[in-house]
Short mmCIF file of C-alpha atoms in Angstrom, two decimals:
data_model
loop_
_atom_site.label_atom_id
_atom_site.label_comp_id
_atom_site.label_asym_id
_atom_site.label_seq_id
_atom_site.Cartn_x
_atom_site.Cartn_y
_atom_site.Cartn_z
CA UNK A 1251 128.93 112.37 151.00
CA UNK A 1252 131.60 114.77 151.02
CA UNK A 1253 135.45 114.86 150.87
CA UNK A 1254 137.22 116.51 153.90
CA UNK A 1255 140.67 116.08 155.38
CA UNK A 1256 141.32 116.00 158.86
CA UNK A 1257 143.40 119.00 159.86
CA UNK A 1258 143.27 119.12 164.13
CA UNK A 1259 140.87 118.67 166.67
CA UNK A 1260 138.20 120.34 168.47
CA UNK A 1261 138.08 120.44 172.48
CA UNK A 1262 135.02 121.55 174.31
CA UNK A 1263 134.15 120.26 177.93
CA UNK A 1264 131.28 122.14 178.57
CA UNK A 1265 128.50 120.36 176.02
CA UNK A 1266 124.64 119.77 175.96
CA UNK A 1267 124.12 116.49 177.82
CA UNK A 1268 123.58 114.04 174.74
CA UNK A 1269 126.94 114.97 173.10
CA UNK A 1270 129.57 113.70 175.98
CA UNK A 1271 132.41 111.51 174.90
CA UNK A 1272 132.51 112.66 171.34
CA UNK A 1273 135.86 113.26 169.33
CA UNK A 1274 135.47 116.04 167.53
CA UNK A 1275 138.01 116.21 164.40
CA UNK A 1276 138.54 119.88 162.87
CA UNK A 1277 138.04 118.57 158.92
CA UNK A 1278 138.64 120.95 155.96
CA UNK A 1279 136.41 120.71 152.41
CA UNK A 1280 138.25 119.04 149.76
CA UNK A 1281 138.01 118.17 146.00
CA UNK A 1282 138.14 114.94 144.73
CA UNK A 1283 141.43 115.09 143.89
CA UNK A 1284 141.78 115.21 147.85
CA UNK A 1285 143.10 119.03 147.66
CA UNK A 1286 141.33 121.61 150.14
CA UNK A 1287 139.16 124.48 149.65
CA UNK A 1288 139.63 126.67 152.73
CA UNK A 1289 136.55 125.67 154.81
CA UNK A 1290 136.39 124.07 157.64
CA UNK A 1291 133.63 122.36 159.71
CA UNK A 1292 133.85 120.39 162.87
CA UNK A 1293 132.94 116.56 162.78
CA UNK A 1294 132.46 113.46 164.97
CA UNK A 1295 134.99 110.58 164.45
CA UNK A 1296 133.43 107.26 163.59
CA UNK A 1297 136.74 105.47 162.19
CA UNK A 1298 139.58 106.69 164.29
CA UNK A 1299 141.07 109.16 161.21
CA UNK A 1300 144.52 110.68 161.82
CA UNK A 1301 145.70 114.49 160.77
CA UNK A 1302 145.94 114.36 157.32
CA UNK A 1303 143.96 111.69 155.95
CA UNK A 1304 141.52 112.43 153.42
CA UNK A 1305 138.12 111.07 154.76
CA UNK A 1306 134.27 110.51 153.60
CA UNK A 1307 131.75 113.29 155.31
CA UNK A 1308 128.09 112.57 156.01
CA UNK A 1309 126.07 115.57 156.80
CA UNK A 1310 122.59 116.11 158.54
CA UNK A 1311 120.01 113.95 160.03
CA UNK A 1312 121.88 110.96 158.18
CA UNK A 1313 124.70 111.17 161.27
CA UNK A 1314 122.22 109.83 163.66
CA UNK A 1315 122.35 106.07 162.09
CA UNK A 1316 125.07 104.69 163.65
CA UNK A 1317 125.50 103.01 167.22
CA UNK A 1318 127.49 105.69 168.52
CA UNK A 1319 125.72 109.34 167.44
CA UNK A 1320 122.09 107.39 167.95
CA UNK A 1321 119.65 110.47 169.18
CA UNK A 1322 122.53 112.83 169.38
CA UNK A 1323 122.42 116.03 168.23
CA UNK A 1324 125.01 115.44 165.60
CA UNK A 1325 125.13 116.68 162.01
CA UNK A 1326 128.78 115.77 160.75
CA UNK A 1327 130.10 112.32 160.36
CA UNK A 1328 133.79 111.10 159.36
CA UNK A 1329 131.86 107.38 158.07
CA UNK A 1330 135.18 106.44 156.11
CA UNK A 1331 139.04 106.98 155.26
CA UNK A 1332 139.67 106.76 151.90
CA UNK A 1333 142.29 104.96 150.30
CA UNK A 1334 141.61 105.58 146.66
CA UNK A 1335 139.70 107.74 143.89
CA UNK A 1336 139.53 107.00 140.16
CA UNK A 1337 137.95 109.77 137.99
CA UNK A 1338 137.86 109.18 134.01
CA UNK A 1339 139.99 105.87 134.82
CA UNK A 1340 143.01 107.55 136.14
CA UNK A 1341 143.45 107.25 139.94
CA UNK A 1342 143.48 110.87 141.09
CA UNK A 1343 143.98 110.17 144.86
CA UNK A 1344 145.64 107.27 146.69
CA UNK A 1345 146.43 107.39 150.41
CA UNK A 1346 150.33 107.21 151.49
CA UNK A 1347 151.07 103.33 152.03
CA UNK B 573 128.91 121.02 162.96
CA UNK B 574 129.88 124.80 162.76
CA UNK B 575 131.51 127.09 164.64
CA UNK B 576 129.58 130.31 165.75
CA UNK B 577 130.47 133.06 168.22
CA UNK B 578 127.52 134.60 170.74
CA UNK B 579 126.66 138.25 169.56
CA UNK B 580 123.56 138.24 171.82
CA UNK B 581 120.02 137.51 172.15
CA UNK B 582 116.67 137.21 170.30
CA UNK B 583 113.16 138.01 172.30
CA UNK B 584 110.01 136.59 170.83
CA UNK B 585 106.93 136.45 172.77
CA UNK B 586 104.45 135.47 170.36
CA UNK B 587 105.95 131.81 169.68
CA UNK B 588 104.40 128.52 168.55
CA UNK B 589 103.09 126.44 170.76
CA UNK B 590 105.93 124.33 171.16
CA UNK B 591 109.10 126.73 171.20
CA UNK B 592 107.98 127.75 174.43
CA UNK B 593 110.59 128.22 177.00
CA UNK B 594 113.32 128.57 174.80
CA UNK B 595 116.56 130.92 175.11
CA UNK B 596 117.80 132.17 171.72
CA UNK B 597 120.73 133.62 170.83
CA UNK B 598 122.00 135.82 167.96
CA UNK B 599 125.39 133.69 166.35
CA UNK B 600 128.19 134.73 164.07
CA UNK B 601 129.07 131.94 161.48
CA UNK B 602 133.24 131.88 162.20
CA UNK B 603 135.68 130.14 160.83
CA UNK B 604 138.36 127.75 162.14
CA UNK B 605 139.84 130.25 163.97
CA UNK B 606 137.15 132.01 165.61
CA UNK B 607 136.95 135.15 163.67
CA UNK B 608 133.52 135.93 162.48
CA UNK B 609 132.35 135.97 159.03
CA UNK B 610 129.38 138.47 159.21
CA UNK B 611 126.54 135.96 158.80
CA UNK B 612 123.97 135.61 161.56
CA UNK B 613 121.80 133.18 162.71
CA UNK B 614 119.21 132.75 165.74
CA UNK B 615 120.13 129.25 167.68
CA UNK B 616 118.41 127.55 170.45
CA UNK B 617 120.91 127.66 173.86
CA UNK B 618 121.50 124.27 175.43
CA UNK B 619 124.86 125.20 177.21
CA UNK B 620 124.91 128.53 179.18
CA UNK B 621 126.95 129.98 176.47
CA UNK B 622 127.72 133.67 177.08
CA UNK B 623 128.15 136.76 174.67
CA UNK B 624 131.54 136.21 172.94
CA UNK B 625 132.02 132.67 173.57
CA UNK B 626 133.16 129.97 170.52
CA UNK B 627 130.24 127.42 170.23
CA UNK B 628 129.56 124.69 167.97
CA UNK B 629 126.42 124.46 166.27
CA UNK B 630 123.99 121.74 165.08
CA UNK B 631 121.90 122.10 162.06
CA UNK B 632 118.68 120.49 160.40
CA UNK B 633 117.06 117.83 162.02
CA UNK B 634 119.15 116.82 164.47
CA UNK B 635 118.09 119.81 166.62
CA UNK B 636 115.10 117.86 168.13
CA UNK B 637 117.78 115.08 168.86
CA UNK B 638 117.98 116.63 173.05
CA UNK B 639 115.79 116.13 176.16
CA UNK B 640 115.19 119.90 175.99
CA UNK B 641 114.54 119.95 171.85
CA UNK B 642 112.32 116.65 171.21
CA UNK B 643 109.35 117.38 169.05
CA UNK B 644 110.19 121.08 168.75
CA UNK B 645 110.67 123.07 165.52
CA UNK B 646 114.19 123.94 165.90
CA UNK B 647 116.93 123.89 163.57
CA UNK B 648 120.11 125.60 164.76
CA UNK B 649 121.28 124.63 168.36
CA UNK B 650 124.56 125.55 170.23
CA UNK B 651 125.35 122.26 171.61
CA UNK B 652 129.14 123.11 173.11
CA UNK B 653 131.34 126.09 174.19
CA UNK B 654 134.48 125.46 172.21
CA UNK B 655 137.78 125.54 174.75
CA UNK B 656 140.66 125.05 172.37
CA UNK B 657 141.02 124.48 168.44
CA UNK B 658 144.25 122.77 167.27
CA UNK B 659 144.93 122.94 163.46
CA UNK B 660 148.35 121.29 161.99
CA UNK B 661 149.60 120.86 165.46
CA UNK B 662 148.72 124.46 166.01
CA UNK B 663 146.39 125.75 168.67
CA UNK B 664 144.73 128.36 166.57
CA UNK B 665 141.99 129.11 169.19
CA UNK B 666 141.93 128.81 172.92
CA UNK B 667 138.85 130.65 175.00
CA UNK B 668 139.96 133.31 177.52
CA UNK B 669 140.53 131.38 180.97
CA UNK C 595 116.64 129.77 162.67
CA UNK C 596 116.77 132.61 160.30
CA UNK C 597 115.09 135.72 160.01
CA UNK C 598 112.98 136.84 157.95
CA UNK C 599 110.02 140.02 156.97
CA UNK C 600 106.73 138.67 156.13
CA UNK C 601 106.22 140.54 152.48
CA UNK C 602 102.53 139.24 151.35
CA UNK C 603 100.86 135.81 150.76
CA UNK C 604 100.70 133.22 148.30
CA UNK C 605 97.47 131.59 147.15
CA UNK C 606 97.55 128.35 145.88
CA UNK C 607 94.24 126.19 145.73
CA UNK C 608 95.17 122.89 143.74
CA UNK C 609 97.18 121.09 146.33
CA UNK C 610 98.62 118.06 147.79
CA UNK C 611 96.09 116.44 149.54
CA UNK C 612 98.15 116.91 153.04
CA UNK C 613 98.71 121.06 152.35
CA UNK C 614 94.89 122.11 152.58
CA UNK C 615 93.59 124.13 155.31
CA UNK C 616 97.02 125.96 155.60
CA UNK C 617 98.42 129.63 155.33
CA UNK C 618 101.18 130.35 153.23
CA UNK C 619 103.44 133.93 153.88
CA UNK C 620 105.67 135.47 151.05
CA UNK C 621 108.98 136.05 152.91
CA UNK C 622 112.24 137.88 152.32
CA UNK C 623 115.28 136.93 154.19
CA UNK C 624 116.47 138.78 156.68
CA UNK C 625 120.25 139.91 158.41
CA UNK C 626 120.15 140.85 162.31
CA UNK C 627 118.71 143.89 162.15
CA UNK C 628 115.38 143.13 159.88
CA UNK C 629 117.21 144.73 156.86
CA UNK C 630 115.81 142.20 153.58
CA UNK C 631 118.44 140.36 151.11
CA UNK C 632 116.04 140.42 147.92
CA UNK C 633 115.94 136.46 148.65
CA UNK C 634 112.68 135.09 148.98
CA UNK C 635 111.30 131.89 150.53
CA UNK C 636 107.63 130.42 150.97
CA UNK C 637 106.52 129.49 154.67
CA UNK C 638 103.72 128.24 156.80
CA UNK C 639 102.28 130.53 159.47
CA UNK C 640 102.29 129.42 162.72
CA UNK C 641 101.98 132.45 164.81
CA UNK C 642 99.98 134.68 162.32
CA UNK C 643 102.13 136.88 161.53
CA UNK C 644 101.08 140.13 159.42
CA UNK C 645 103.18 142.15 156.31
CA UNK C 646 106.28 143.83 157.61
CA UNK C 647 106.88 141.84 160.71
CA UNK C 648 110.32 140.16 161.54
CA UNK C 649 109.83 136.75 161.84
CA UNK C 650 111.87 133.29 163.17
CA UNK C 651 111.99 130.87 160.33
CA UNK C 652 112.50 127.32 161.16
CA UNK C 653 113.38 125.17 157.43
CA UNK C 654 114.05 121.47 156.84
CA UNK C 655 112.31 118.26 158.42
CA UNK C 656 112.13 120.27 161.96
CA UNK C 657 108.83 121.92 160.21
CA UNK C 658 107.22 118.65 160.71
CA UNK C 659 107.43 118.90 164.80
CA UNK C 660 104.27 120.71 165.85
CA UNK C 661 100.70 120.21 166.15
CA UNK C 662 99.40 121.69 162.88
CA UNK C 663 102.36 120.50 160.60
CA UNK C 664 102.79 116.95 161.68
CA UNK C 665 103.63 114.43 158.68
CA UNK C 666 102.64 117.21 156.22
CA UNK C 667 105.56 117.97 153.49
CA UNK C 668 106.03 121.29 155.20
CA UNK C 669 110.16 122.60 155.13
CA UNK C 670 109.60 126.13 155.86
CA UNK C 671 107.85 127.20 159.00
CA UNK C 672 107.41 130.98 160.59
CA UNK C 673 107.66 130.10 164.41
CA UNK C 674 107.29 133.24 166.17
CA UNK C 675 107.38 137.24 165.95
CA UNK C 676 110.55 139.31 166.80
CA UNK C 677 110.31 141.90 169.56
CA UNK C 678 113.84 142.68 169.87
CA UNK C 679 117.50 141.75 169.10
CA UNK C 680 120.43 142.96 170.92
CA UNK C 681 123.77 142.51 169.26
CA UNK C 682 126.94 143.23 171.50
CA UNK C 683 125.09 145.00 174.24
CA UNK C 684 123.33 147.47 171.34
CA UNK C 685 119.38 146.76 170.78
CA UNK C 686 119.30 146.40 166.86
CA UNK C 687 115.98 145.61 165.82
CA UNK C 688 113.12 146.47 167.56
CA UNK C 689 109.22 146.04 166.17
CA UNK C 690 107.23 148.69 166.30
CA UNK C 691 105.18 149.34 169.28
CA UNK D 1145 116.51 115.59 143.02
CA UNK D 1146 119.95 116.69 141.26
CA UNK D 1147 121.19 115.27 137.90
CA UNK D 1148 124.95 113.99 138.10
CA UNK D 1149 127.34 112.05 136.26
CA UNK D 1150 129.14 109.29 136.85
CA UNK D 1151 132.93 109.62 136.78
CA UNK D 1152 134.86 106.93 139.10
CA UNK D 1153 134.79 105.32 141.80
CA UNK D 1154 135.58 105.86 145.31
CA UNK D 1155 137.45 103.02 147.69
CA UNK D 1156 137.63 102.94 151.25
CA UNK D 1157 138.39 99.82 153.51
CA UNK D 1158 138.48 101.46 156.82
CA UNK D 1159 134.42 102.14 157.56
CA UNK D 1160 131.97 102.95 160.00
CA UNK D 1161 130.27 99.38 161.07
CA UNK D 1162 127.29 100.59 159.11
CA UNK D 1163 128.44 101.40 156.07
CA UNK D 1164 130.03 97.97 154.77
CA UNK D 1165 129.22 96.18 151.69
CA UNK D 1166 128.18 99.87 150.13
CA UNK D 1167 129.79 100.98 146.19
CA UNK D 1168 130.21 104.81 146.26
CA UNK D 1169 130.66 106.18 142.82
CA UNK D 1170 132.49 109.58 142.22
CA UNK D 1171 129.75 111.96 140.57
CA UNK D 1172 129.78 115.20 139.09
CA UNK D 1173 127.06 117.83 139.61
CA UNK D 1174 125.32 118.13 136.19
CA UNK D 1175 123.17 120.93 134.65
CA UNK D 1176 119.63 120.34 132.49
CA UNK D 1177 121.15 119.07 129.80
CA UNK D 1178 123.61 116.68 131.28
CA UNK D 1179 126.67 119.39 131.33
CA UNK D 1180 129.37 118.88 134.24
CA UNK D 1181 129.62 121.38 136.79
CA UNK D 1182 132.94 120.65 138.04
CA UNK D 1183 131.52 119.73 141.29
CA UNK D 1184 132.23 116.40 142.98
CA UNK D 1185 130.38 114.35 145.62
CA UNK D 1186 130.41 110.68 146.48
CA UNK D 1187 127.21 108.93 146.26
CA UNK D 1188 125.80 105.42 147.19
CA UNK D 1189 124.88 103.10 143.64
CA UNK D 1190 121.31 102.01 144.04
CA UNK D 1191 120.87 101.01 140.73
CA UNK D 1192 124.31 100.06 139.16
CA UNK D 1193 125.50 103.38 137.34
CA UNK D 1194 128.85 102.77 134.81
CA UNK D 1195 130.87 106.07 134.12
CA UNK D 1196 129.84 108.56 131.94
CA UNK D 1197 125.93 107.87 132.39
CA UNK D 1198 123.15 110.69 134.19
CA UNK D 1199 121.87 109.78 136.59
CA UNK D 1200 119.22 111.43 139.52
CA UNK D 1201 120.77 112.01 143.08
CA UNK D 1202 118.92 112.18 146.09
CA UNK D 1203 120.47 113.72 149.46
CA UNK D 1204 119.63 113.93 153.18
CA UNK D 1205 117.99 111.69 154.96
CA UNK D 1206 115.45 110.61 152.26
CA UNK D 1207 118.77 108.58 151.61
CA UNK D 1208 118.29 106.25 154.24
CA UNK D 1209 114.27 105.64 152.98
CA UNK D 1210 115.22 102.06 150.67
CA UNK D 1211 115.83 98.43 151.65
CA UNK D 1212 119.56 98.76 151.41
CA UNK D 1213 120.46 102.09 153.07
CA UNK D 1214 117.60 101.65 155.68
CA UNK D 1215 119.27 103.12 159.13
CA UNK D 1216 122.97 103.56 157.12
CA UNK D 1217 124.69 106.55 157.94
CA UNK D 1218 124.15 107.41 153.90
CA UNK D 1219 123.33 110.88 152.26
CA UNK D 1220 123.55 110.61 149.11
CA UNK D 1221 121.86 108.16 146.79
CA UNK D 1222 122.37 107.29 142.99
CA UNK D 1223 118.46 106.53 142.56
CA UNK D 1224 118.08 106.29 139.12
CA UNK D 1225 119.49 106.49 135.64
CA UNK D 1226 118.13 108.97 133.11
CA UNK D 1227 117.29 107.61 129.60
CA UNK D 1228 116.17 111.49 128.15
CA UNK D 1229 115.48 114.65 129.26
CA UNK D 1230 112.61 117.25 127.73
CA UNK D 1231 112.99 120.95 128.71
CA UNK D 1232 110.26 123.09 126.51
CA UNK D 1233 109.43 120.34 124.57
CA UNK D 1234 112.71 119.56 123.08
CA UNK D 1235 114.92 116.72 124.00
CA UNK D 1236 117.89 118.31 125.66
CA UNK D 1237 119.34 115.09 126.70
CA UNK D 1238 119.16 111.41 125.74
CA UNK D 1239 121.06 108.84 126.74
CA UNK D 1240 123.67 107.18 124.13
CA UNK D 1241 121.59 103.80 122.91
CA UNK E 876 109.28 126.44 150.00
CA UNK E 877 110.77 127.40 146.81
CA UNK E 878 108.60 128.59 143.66
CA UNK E 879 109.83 127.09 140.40
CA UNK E 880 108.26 126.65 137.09
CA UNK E 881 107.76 122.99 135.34
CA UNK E 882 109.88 123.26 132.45
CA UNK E 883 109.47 119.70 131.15
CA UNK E 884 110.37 115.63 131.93
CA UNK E 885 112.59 113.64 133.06
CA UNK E 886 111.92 109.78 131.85
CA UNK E 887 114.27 107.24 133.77
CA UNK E 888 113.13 103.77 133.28
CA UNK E 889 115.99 102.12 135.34
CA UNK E 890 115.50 103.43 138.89
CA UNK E 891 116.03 101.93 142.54
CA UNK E 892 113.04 99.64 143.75
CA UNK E 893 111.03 101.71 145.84
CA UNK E 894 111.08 105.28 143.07
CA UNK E 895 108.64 103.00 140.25
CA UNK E 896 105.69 104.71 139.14
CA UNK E 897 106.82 108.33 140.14
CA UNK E 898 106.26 110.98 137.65
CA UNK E 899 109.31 113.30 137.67
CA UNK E 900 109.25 117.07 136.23
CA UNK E 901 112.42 119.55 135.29
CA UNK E 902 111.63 122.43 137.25
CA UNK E 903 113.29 125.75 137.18
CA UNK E 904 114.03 127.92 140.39
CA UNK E 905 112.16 131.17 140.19
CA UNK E 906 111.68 134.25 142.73
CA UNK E 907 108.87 135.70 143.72
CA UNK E 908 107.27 137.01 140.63
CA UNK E 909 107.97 133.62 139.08
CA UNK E 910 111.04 134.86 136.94
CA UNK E 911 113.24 131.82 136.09
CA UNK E 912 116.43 131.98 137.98
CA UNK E 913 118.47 129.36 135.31
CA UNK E 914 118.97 126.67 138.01
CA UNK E 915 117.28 123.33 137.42
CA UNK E 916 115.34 120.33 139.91
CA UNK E 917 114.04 117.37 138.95
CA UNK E 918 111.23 117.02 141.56
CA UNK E 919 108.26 114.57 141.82
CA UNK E 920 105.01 115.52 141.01
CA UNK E 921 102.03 115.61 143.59
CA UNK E 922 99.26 117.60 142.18
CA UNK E 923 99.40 117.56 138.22
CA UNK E 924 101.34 120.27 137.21
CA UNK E 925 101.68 121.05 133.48
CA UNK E 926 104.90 122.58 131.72
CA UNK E 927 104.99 126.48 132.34
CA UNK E 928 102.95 126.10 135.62
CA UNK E 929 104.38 127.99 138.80
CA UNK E 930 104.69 125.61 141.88
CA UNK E 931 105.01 125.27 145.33
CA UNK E 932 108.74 122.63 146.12
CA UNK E 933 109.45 121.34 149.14
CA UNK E 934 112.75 120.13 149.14
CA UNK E 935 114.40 117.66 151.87
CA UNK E 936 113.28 114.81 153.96
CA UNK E 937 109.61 116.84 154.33
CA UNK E 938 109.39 114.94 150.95
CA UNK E 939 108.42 111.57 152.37
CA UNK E 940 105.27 112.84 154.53
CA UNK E 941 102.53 112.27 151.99
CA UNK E 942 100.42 108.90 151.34
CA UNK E 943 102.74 109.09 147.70
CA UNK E 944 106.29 109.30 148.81
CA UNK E 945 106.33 107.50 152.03
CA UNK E 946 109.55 105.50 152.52
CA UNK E 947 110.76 106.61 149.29
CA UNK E 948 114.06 108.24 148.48
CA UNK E 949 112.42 111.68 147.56
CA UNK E 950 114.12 115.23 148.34
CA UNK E 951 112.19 117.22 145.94
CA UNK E 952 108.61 117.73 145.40
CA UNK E 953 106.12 119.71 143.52
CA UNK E 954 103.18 120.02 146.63
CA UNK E 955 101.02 122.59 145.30
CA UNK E 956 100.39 125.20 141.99
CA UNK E 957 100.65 128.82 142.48
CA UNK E 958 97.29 130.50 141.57
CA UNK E 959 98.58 134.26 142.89
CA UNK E 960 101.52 135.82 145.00
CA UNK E 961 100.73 138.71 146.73
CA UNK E 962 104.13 141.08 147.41
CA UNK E 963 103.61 144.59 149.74
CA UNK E 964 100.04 144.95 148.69
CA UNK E 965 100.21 144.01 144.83
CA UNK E 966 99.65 140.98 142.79
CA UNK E 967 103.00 140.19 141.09
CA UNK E 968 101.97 136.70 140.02
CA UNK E 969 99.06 135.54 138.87
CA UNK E 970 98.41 132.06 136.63
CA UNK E 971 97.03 132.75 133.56
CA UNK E 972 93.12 132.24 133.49
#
């Protein structure tokens, strides 16, 4: 999985039939120190993630496997907010309290 | 998912067997904002999505994930026409009403 | 999909026992209007496709979707042959008559 | 497959239904010989990595394909750990005894 | 497809429960002439490939369609060895006799 944060939100109302009542999140690709990179993709919300929090990104066929995105033409998954990340035994991210 | 603009189409009358049918278009990877990044692909339409129009796309396997895609060899689909983009709080993109 | 020019072929007679019996096109990547990228990729022919055509190239686990390629370890597939592809209103590519 | 190292550990409480009970570990994209890239992804421990070790990554969808990730929402997989490495018939890794 | 070259082994004796038994090969990425490109796979092998061999990889979840890898958490395999590449009209590959 990936590291993204949420940045905004996507609207579109006219979608392919399978895809109706999806949240779309606008997510930015981050390090995993939690800082972004510039680029952006466009993901379905699994975990109700709010502006700003640094989240866990599943990508491709994977997204299908859950209740909600079953045989839906989905390829981007928010699966998890993270609270923290230890690299080398120093904790290099850790969500606001 | 990624975002794409319309450029135009693709015609290909000597298909596979099973790609019959289909409408392609001719897509301009964008970013987060809409503005084109000069890298095209060819996408299956599942939306009505005219020339110029902000779409999100579906990649990989999850193409054949659609009444009108099951069993077909697609890859890259344009599953919604994007209406507005908010980024930070900021509407970044909104389509032309 | 991407496009692609079919360049030559590529013989290869000790196989996996689900490859036999198929075709295999050389192919150099493509941008919109047929011009090659020096990148080169290995693909099934579906369509039969000859040297210098611009061709629709379908990768990943969609490969697997049609008659000839089902459950064979197939991730690049050439789907159909380009006639023509209009970009803005302007034809860019079109295959020789 | 990709070769990786093991650097941390990655927590976080708030999960898709699918995706509970699962240890991601912090890895870093590693060359031949076991060199870090300065890449990061989060992977799924299959096989119960400690930090610093090489291990083999698988991605995609193969992910969900074992007995604890079957229909998880999972694409990327810690498979195994890599005692030694031979590239030209030297040794160019081997895993500290 | 990709071609790459077997460059040597990769020997990992603790692995997840359903990878025992596979053999696994350091392969190189190579273009079309089978010029090594410095970027390494590990990648399971299918057909016997020996060190210095060009090879057919398919990468992704194509991996698990043969009687070998089904259900297994595969994304890279070697399916087939390269006996000669054909490019515009001359042989720039051919395996030594």
């Amino acid at each position: 999985m990936n590291l993204a944060r949420v940045r905004g939100t996507v609207v579109a109302t006219r979608r392919s039939d399978k895809v109706e009542g999806a949240k779309w999140l606008l997510i930015e690709d981050c390090d995993q120190s939690g800082k972004g990179r510039g680029e952006y993709l466009v993901a379905l919300d699994m975990v109700g993630a709010n502006r700003g929090e640094l989240v866990l990104v599943t990508q491709g066929s994977s997204c299908r496997w859950t209740s909600r995105t079953e045989d839906r033409p989905m390829d981007t998954l928010v699966v998890a907010i993270v609270d923290t990340i230890d690299q080398r035994g120093a904790v290099v991210y850790a969500a606001a309290p």
